[in-house]
Coordinates of C-alpha atoms and ligand atoms in Angstrom, one line a residue:
M1 CA 37.0 -99.3 105.5
V2 CA 40.3 -98.2 104.0
S3 CA 41.3 -100.9 101.6
N4 CA 44.5 -101.5 99.8
L5 CA 43.0 -102.0 96.3
F6 CA 45.8 -100.1 94.6
Q7 CA 48.5 -100.8 97.3
S8 CA 48.6 -104.5 97.1
G9 CA 51.6 -104.7 94.8
G10 CA 49.6 -103.6 91.7
T11 CA 48.5 -106.0 89.1
G12 CA 51.8 -107.0 87.5
L13 CA 51.8 -107.0 83.7
P14 CA 48.5 -108.1 82.2
P15 CA 48.5 -111.1 80.0
V16 CA 50.0 -110.7 76.5
E17 CA 48.4 -113.0 73.9
L18 CA 49.2 -113.7 70.3
L19 CA 46.3 -112.9 68.0
S20 CA 46.3 -115.0 64.8
L21 CA 44.3 -112.9 62.4
S22 CA 44.1 -114.3 58.9
C23 CA 44.6 -110.9 57.3
A24 CA 47.8 -110.2 59.2
R25 CA 50.1 -112.0 56.8
N26 CA 53.7 -111.2 57.9
I27 CA 52.7 -108.8 60.7
R28 CA 52.8 -110.2 64.3
V29 CA 49.7 -109.0 66.2
K30 CA 49.7 -109.3 70.0
L31 CA 47.1 -108.3 72.5
L32 CA 47.7 -106.6 75.9
R33 CA 44.8 -107.9 77.9
T34 CA 44.3 -105.1 80.4
D35 CA 40.6 -106.1 80.4
L36 CA 41.6 -109.1 82.5
I37 CA 43.3 -107.4 85.3
H38 CA 40.3 -106.9 87.5
P39 CA 36.6 -107.9 87.2
L40 CA 35.4 -104.3 87.9
V41 CA 38.2 -101.8 87.7
S42 CA 39.1 -103.2 84.4
G43 CA 41.3 -102.1 81.5
N44 CA 42.8 -98.7 81.4
K45 CA 40.6 -97.6 84.3
W46 CA 42.9 -99.3 86.8
Y47 CA 45.9 -97.3 85.7
K48 CA 44.1 -94.0 85.3
L49 CA 42.4 -94.2 88.7
K50 CA 45.2 -95.6 90.7
Y51 CA 47.3 -92.5 91.6
N52 CA 44.2 -90.3 91.6
L53 CA 42.4 -92.3 94.3
L54 CA 45.6 -92.8 96.3
A55 CA 46.1 -89.0 96.2
A56 CA 42.5 -88.4 97.2
Q57 CA 42.9 -90.8 100.1
D58 CA 46.4 -89.5 101.2
Q59 CA 45.1 -85.9 101.1
G60 CA 42.2 -86.8 103.3
Y61 CA 39.4 -85.9 100.9
P62 CA 36.0 -87.3 101.9
R63 CA 34.8 -87.8 98.4
V64 CA 35.8 -88.0 94.8
I65 CA 33.8 -86.3 92.1
S66 CA 34.0 -87.1 88.4
F67 CA 32.3 -86.7 85.1
G68 CA 30.9 -89.1 82.5
G69 CA 28.1 -90.2 80.2
A70 CA 25.3 -92.5 81.3
Y71 CA 27.2 -95.7 80.3
S72 CA 30.7 -94.5 81.3
N73 CA 33.2 -97.1 82.1
H74 CA 35.2 -94.6 84.0
I75 CA 32.3 -93.7 86.3
H76 CA 31.5 -97.4 86.8
A77 CA 35.1 -98.2 87.8
L78 CA 35.4 -95.1 90.0
A79 CA 32.2 -96.1 91.9
W80 CA 33.5 -99.5 92.6
A81 CA 37.0 -98.4 93.5
G82 CA 35.7 -95.6 95.7
F83 CA 33.4 -98.0 97.5
N84 CA 36.2 -100.5 98.0
M85 CA 38.6 -97.7 99.4
G86 CA 36.0 -96.2 101.7
L87 CA 35.8 -92.9 99.6
E88 CA 32.4 -91.3 98.8
T89 CA 31.9 -90.9 95.1
V90 CA 29.8 -88.4 93.1
G91 CA 29.2 -88.9 89.4
I92 CA 28.3 -85.8 87.3
I93 CA 26.3 -87.5 84.6
R94 CA 25.6 -85.9 81.2
G95 CA 21.8 -86.5 80.5
E96 CA 18.5 -87.0 82.1
P97 CA 17.8 -88.7 85.5
E98 CA 15.9 -91.5 83.7
Y99 CA 19.4 -93.0 82.9
A100 CA 19.7 -93.7 86.6
E101 CA 18.0 -97.1 85.9
N102 CA 20.5 -98.4 83.4
P103 CA 22.8 -101.2 84.4
T104 CA 25.9 -99.1 84.6
L105 CA 24.3 -96.4 86.9
R106 CA 22.4 -99.0 88.9
D107 CA 25.7 -100.6 89.8
C108 CA 27.2 -97.3 90.7
Q109 CA 24.3 -96.4 93.1
R110 CA 24.6 -99.9 94.6
W111 CA 28.2 -99.0 95.4
G112 CA 27.1 -95.8 97.0
M113 CA 27.8 -93.3 94.2
K114 CA 25.6 -90.2 94.3
L115 CA 24.5 -89.2 90.9
H116 CA 24.1 -85.6 89.8
F117 CA 22.5 -85.2 86.3
V118 CA 23.3 -82.2 84.2
D119 CA 22.2 -81.1 80.7
R120 CA 24.7 -81.1 77.8
K121 CA 25.3 -77.4 78.0
T122 CA 26.3 -77.5 81.7
Y123 CA 28.3 -80.7 81.1
R124 CA 30.4 -78.8 78.6
R125 CA 31.6 -76.6 81.5
R126 CA 33.2 -79.6 83.2
S127 CA 36.7 -78.1 83.1
D128 CA 35.7 -74.5 83.8
A129 CA 37.1 -73.4 87.2
E130 CA 34.1 -71.2 88.1
Y131 CA 31.7 -74.0 87.4
L132 CA 33.8 -76.5 89.4
Q133 CA 33.7 -74.1 92.4
Q134 CA 29.9 -73.9 92.2
L135 CA 29.7 -77.7 91.9
L136 CA 31.7 -78.2 95.1
E137 CA 29.2 -76.0 96.9
V138 CA 26.3 -78.2 95.7
V139 CA 27.8 -81.7 96.1
G140 CA 30.2 -80.9 99.0
P141 CA 34.0 -80.7 99.0
G142 CA 35.9 -83.3 97.2
Y143 CA 38.7 -84.3 95.0
I144 CA 37.8 -83.7 91.3
V145 CA 38.9 -86.2 88.7
P146 CA 38.3 -85.0 85.1
E147 CA 36.2 -86.8 82.6
G148 CA 37.7 -90.2 81.7
G149 CA 40.1 -89.8 84.6
S150 CA 42.5 -88.2 82.3
N151 CA 45.0 -86.0 84.1
R152 CA 48.7 -86.1 85.0
L153 CA 48.2 -88.8 87.6
A154 CA 46.4 -91.0 85.0
V155 CA 49.4 -90.4 82.7
K156 CA 51.7 -91.6 85.5
G157 CA 49.7 -94.8 86.1
V158 CA 49.5 -95.7 82.3
A159 CA 53.1 -94.8 81.8
E160 CA 54.0 -97.4 84.4
L161 CA 52.1 -100.0 82.5
A162 CA 53.9 -99.1 79.3
E163 CA 57.3 -99.3 81.0
A164 CA 56.4 -102.7 82.4
L165 CA 55.2 -103.9 79.0
C166 CA 58.5 -102.7 77.4
S167 CA 60.6 -104.6 79.9
S168 CA 59.4 -107.9 78.4
E169 CA 58.0 -107.1 75.0
S170 CA 59.5 -105.1 72.1
P171 CA 56.7 -104.3 69.7
D172 CA 57.2 -101.8 66.8
Y173 CA 53.7 -100.3 67.3
I174 CA 51.2 -99.9 70.2
L175 CA 47.7 -99.6 68.8
L176 CA 44.9 -98.3 71.2
A177 CA 41.6 -96.6 71.2
A178 CA 41.2 -93.0 72.4
G179 CA 38.4 -91.1 74.1
T180 CA 40.0 -88.3 76.1
G181 CA 43.6 -89.2 75.3
G182 CA 44.9 -89.9 78.8
T183 CA 45.8 -93.5 77.9
T184 CA 47.5 -92.5 74.7
A185 CA 49.5 -89.8 76.6
G186 CA 50.5 -92.5 79.2
F187 CA 51.8 -94.9 76.6
A188 CA 53.6 -92.1 74.7
A189 CA 55.2 -91.2 78.1
G190 CA 56.2 -94.8 79.1
V191 CA 57.1 -96.7 76.0
A192 CA 60.8 -97.5 75.1
D193 CA 62.4 -95.4 72.4
G194 CA 61.6 -96.5 68.9
I195 CA 58.1 -97.7 69.6
R196 CA 55.3 -95.9 67.8
V197 CA 52.0 -95.2 69.5
L198 CA 49.1 -95.2 67.1
S199 CA 46.0 -93.9 68.8
V200 CA 42.5 -94.4 67.2
P201 CA 39.9 -91.8 68.5
V202 CA 36.5 -93.4 68.6
L203 CA 34.8 -90.1 68.1
K204 CA 34.3 -88.0 65.0
Q205 CA 36.6 -85.0 64.5
G206 CA 39.1 -86.4 67.0
E207 CA 41.9 -83.9 65.9
F208 CA 41.3 -81.9 69.0
L209 CA 42.9 -84.8 70.9
R210 CA 46.3 -83.8 69.5
D211 CA 46.3 -80.7 71.7
D212 CA 44.9 -82.6 74.7
I213 CA 47.4 -85.3 74.5
A214 CA 50.3 -82.8 74.1
R215 CA 48.9 -80.8 77.1
L216 CA 48.7 -84.0 79.2
L217 CA 52.3 -84.8 78.5
A218 CA 53.4 -81.2 79.3
E219 CA 51.4 -81.3 82.5
S220 CA 53.1 -84.5 83.4
G221 CA 56.5 -83.0 82.9
V222 CA 57.2 -85.5 80.1
A223 CA 59.1 -84.4 77.1
D224 CA 57.1 -85.1 73.9
R225 CA 59.2 -87.5 71.9
H226 CA 56.6 -87.3 69.1
N227 CA 56.4 -91.0 69.2
W228 CA 52.6 -91.0 68.9
Q229 CA 50.1 -90.1 66.3
L230 CA 46.3 -90.1 65.8
D231 CA 44.5 -92.3 63.2
L232 CA 41.3 -90.5 62.6
E233 CA 39.6 -93.2 60.5
G234 CA 38.4 -95.5 63.3
H235 CA 35.3 -93.8 64.6
F236 CA 32.8 -95.8 62.5
G237 CA 30.1 -93.2 62.6
G238 CA 31.0 -91.4 65.8
Y239 CA 31.0 -91.8 69.5
G240 CA 28.4 -94.2 70.8
R241 CA 27.3 -95.2 67.4
V242 CA 27.1 -98.9 67.1
C243 CA 26.8 -99.8 63.4
A244 CA 26.3 -103.2 61.8
D245 CA 30.0 -103.6 61.2
V246 CA 30.8 -103.1 64.9
R247 CA 28.1 -105.6 65.9
S248 CA 29.4 -108.2 63.5
C249 CA 33.0 -107.6 64.7
I250 CA 32.0 -108.3 68.3
E251 CA 30.2 -111.6 67.1
R252 CA 33.2 -112.6 64.9
F253 CA 35.9 -112.0 67.5
G254 CA 33.8 -113.7 70.2
L255 CA 33.3 -116.8 68.1
Q256 CA 36.6 -117.0 66.3
Y257 CA 39.1 -115.8 68.9
K258 CA 37.0 -116.1 72.1
L259 CA 37.8 -112.4 72.6
P260 CA 35.1 -110.2 74.2
L261 CA 35.0 -106.7 72.7
D262 CA 32.9 -103.6 73.7
P263 CA 31.0 -101.6 71.1
I264 CA 32.4 -98.2 71.9
Y265 CA 36.2 -98.7 72.0
T266 CA 37.7 -102.1 71.4
A267 CA 35.4 -103.4 68.6
K268 CA 36.1 -100.2 66.6
L269 CA 39.8 -100.6 67.3
M270 CA 39.8 -104.2 65.9
L271 CA 37.9 -103.1 62.8
R272 CA 40.4 -100.3 62.2
L273 CA 43.3 -102.8 62.9
E274 CA 41.9 -105.1 60.2
Q275 CA 41.6 -102.2 57.7
L276 CA 45.2 -101.1 58.5
L277 CA 46.4 -104.6 57.9
A278 CA 44.5 -104.8 54.6
E279 CA 46.0 -101.5 53.6
E280 CA 49.5 -102.8 54.5
Y281 CA 50.0 -99.8 56.7
F282 CA 52.5 -101.6 58.9
P283 CA 55.9 -102.4 57.3
S284 CA 56.5 -106.1 56.6
G285 CA 57.8 -108.0 59.6
S286 CA 56.5 -105.5 62.2
E287 CA 55.0 -106.4 65.5
V288 CA 51.8 -104.6 66.7
M289 CA 50.7 -104.7 70.3
V290 CA 47.0 -104.0 70.5
V291 CA 45.8 -102.8 73.9
H292 CA 42.4 -104.2 75.0
T293 CA 41.3 -101.4 77.3
G294 CA 38.3 -103.2 78.7
G295 CA 34.9 -101.4 78.7
L296 CA 32.9 -104.6 78.7
Q297 CA 30.4 -103.4 81.3
G298 CA 29.0 -100.9 78.8
A299 CA 28.1 -103.7 76.3
R300 CA 25.2 -104.7 78.6
S301 CA 23.2 -101.7 77.7
L302 CA 24.5 -100.8 74.3
L303 CA 24.1 -104.1 72.6
V304 CA 20.4 -104.7 73.4
Ligands
PLP401 C1 37.2 -99.2 77.4 C2 37.9 -98.0 77.1 N1 38.9 -97.9 76.2 C3 39.5 -96.8 75.8 C4 39.2 -95.6 76.4 C5 39.9 -94.3 75.9 O1 40.8 -93.9 77.0 P1 41.1 -92.4 77.1 O2 40.0 -91.7 77.5 O3 42.2 -92.3 78.1 O4 41.5 -92.0 75.7 C6 38.2 -95.6 77.4 C7 37.8 -94.3 78.1 O5 38.4 -94.0 79.1 C8 37.5 -96.8 77.7 O6 36.5 -96.8 78.6

């Protein structure tokens, strides 16, 4: 079955909604709801996977191989998209085989993904050419997509979203969560001149993302307009840490704004947004476009 998941005219621009936060005062806050574009390939995943999977299909690869943690949104979206496009998928998963029973990885297996568990030390070699060669000998030849899907083709897909957004909206800031930096690089590449991209790593010591984002832009052949920056204060304890503030943020936004958030990325982003508004970080009269990048499938395991 070769489907046209990514060829059916794309998704158009996801809904843009006004978010009436009481703490926003004279800042206009809008939400770009990429979480609503597809029930399973949701949020930034759609844009990061699109050109990668089309390339794998066009180049006749039998399978797509990628990397992620046991609750990875990227692995989950890849498994479904691959299944839908008739591509085999292999997930190289950091951690023990017992994770295979969690809801994320159960879905992936249901969609035919083969799981290959590796310890943390091995997982750290995920970009090492020699290791990748050995891996292909074990799992079979395939098209390798890096962790989080972040590469030049992901930047291309996200940049298209940013361009589409800027054809109908003119925010002063784009605010988004970062894990591997691919989505940030895509927005930095695609937004109109004058728009600042403020990227909030959800992991501690996220400074390393500066180099990664600059490298992704260079690999994409995009001149760095220095229109982006990192905000390192939004990790709330570090990657995968779900503190009480994150839990209450999810509850509050659900009740007050009917806005579903995930604990790893988007709830932390909203908490950081509220802090930035309280600190009057944004100049008076600015408009901030907050990107809801999805990730809701992960909440099933992480909020129990
Ligand atoms: C829901 C969600 N939001 C944001 C991100 C961060 O994106 P990136 O890894 O491109 O920085 C991810 C990870 O891909 C994610 O799953």
